[in-house]
Coordinates of C-alpha atoms in Angstrom, one line a residue:
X1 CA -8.1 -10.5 4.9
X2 CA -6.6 -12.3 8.0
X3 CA -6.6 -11.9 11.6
X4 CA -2.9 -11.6 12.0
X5 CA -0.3 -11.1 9.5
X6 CA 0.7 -12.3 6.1
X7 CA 3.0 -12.2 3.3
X8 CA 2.6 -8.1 2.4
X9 CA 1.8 -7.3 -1.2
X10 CA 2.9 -3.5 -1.9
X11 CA 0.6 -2.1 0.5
X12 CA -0.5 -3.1 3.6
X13 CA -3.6 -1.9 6.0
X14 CA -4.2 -2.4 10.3
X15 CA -8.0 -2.1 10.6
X16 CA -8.9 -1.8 14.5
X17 CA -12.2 -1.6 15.7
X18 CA -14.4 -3.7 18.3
X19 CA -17.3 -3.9 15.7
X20 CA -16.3 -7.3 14.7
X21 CA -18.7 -6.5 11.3
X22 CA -17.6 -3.1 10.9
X23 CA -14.5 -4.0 10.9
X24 CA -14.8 -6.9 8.5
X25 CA -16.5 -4.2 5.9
X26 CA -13.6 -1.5 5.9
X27 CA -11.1 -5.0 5.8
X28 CA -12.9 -6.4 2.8
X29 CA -13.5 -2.8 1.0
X30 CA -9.3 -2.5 1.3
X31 CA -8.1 -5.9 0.4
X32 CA -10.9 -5.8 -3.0
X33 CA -8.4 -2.6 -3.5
X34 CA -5.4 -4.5 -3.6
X35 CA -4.4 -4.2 0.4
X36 CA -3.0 -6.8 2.4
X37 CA -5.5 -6.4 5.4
X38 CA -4.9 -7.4 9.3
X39 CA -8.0 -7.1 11.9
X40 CA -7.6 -6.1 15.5
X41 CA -10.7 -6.0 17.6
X42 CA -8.6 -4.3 20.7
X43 CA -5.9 -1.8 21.6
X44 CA -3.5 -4.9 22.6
X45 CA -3.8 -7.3 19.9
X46 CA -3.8 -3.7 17.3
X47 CA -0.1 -3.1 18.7
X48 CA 1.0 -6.5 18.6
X49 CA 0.2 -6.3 14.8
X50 CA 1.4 -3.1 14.4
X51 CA 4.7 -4.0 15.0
X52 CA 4.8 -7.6 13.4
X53 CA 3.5 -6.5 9.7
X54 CA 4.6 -2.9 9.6
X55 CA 1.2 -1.0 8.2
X56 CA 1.7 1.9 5.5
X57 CA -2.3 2.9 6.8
X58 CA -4.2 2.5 9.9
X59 CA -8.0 2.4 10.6
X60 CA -8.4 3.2 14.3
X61 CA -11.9 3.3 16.2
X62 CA -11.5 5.7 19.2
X63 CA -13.8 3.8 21.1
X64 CA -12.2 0.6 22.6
X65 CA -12.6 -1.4 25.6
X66 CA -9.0 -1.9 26.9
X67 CA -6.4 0.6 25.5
X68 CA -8.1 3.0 23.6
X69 CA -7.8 4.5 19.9
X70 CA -6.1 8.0 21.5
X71 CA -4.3 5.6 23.9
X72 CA -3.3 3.0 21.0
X73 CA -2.7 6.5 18.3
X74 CA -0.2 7.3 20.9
X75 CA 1.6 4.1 21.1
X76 CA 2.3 3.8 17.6
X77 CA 3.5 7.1 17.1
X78 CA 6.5 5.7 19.1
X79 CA 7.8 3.1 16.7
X80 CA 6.0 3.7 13.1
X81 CA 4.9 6.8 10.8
X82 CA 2.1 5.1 9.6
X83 CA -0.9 7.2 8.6
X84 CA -3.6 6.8 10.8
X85 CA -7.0 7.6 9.9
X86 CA -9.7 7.9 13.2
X87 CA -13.4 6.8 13.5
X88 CA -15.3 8.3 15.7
X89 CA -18.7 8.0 16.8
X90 CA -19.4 11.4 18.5
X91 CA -18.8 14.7 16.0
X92 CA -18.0 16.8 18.5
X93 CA -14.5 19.1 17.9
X94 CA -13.1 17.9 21.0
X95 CA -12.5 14.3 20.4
X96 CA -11.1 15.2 16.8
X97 CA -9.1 17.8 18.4
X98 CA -7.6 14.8 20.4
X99 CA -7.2 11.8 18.5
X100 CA -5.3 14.4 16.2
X101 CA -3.2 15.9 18.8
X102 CA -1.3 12.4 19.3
X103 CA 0.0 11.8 15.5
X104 CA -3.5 10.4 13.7
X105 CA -3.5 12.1 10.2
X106 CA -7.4 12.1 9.6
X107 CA -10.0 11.3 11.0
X108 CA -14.2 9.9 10.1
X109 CA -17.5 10.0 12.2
X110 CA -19.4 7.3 12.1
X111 CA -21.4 6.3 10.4
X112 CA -19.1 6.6 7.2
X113 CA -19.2 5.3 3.7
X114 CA -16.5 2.6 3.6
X115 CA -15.9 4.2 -0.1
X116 CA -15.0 7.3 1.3
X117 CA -12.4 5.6 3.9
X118 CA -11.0 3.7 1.0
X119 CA -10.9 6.6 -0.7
X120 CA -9.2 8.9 2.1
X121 CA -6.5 5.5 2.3
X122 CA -5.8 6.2 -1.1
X123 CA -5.4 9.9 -1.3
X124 CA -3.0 9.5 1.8
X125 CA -0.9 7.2 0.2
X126 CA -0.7 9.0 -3.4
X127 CA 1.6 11.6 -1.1
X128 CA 5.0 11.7 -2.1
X129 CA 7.1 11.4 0.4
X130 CA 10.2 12.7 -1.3
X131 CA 11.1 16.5 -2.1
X132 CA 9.8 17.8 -5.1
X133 CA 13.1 19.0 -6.4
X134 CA 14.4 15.5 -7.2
X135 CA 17.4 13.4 -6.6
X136 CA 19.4 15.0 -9.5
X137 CA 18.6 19.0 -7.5
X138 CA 19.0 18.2 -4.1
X139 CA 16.8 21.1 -1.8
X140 CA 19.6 22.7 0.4
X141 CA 19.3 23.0 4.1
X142 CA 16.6 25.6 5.6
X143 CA 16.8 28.1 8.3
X144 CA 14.9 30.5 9.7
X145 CA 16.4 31.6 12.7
X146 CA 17.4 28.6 15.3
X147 CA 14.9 26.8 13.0
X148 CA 17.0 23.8 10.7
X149 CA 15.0 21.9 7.8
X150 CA 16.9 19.1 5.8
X151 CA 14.0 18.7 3.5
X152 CA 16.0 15.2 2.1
X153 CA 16.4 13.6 5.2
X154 CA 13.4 14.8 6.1
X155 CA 15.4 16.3 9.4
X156 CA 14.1 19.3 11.6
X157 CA 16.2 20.7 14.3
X158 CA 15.5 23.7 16.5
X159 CA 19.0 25.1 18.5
X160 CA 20.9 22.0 17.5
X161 CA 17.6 20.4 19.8
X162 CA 16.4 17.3 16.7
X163 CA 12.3 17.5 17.0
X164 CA 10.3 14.7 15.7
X165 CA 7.5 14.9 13.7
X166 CA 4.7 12.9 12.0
X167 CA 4.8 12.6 7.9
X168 CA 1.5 15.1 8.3
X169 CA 3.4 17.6 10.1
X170 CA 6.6 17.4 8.0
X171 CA 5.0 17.8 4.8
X172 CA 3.1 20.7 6.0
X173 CA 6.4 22.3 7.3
X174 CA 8.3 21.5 4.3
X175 CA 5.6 23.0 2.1
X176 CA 5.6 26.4 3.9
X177 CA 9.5 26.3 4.0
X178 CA 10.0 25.8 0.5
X179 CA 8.3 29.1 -0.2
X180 CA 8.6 31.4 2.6
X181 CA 7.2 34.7 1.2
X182 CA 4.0 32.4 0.2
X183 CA 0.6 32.5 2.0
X184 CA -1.0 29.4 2.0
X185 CA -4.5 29.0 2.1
X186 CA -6.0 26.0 3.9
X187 CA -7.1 24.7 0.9
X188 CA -3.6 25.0 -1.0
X189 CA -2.3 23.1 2.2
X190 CA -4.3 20.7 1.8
X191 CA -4.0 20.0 -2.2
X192 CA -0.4 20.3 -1.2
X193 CA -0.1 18.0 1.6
X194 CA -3.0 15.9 1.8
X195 CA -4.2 15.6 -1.9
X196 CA -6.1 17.3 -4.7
X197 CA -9.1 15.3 -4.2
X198 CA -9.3 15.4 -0.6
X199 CA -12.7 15.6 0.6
X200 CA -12.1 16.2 4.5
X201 CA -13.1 19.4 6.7
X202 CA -10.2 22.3 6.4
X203 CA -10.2 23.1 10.1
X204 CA -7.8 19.1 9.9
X205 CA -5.1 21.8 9.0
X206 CA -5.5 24.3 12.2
X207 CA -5.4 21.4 14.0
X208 CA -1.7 20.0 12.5
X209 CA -0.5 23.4 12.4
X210 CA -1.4 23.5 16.2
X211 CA 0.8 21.0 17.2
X212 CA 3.5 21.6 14.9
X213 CA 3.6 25.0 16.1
X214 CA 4.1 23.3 19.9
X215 CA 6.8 20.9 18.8
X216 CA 8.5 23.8 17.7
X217 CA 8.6 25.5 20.6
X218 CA 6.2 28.2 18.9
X219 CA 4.2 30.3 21.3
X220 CA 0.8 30.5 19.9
X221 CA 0.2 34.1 20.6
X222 CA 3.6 35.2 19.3
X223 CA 5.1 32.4 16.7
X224 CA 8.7 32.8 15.1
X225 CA 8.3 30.2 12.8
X226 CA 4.5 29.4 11.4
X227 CA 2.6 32.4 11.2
X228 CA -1.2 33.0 10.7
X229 CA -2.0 35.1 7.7
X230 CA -5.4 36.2 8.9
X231 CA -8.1 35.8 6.4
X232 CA -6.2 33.5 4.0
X233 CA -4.6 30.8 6.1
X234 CA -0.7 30.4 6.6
X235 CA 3.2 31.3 6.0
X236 CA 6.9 30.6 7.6
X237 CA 8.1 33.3 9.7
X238 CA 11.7 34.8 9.9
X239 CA 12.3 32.8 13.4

């Protein structure tokens, strides 16, 4: 584990938190598990090493003097599509509401079991990030409406207008897209799009849905494009 950055094995975690020994636990939990490991102890120095080493994960305490996590969340949502993964030391819906509103991917209350985060890391990663059809059966283009998917370049448009999304909100879009008549329970969603052995609450995917829904230009009390299927969860809509 180092303080800044260093040569990157395959993968390579940012943990950020002010609890100098919390954040030397979660650092030594990941770099036993084969992650190259930097430490930030503030917003600044956590977006100075965000953008020297490149993380694939995350670990970002809300609570900071300085910049905060939300503040910091929002930041690197402007030049990475890293996962981020929020700790938290209040349980209340509102602040998980709003470190996921700005791009984080998941989120823990302290106090956590640093297994659990490693094991949340893990799951994350495990996501392919490729369609499922393969290279050989390349997924056609999507519409529904003014609503254009290229599931390859991982490209959404709406009226010709590109909109950018996180990997979260992507997947979950490409994952309704790909079958349209389908109604996807939370639960499929999330052994879909997070992972099988995801052990997280289910309201994580109201909350994505939510703001994919606003980056599409979706009203929420009359949506064209992601539609509530009450009673089981979700499906695409015609647009």
């Amino acid at each position: 584990m180092s303080e800044g950055p260093v040569a990157a094995p395959s993968q390579r975690a940012l943990v950020v938190d002010d609890e100098v020994e919390l954040a030397r636990l979660v650092g030594d939990y990941l770099s036993r598990e084969g992650f190259a490991v930097d430490v930030a102890h503030d917003g600044e120095h956590a977006l100075e090493l965000a953008r020297a080493a490149a993380p694939d994960v995350v670990v970002l305490d809300v609570m900071m003097p300085g910049i905060d996590g939300v503040e910091v969340c929002r930041q690197l949502r402007t030049f990475t599509d890293a996962y981020v993964i929020m700790l938290t030391a209040r349980a209340e819906e509102v602040d998980k509401i709003v470190g996921l509103s700005v791009g984080a991917d998941d989120y823990l209350t302290k106090p956590f079991s640093p297994r659990e985060l490693v094991a949340r890391v893990k799951a994350m990663l495990r996501r392919p990030r490729t369609s499922p059809s393969g290279a050989d059966h390349a997924s056609p283009v999507r519409r529904f409406g003014e609503l254009t998917i290229d599931p390859e370049a991982r490209e959404v448009s709406v009226a010709d207008r590109r909109v950018e999304l996180t990997r979260l909100e992507f997947d979950l879009l490409e994952a309704l897209s790909a079958r349209p008549r389908l109604a996807f329970s939370r639960r499929r969603l999330i052994e879909q799009v997070w992972a099988k052995d995801w052990g997280g609450d289910e309201h994580i995917v109201d909350v994505h849905i939510a703001h994919l829904r606003r980056k599409l230009g979706d009203a929420p009390a009359a949506p064209r494009y992601v539609l509530t299927v009450r009673g089981v969860g979700y499906r695409m809509g015609p647009g």
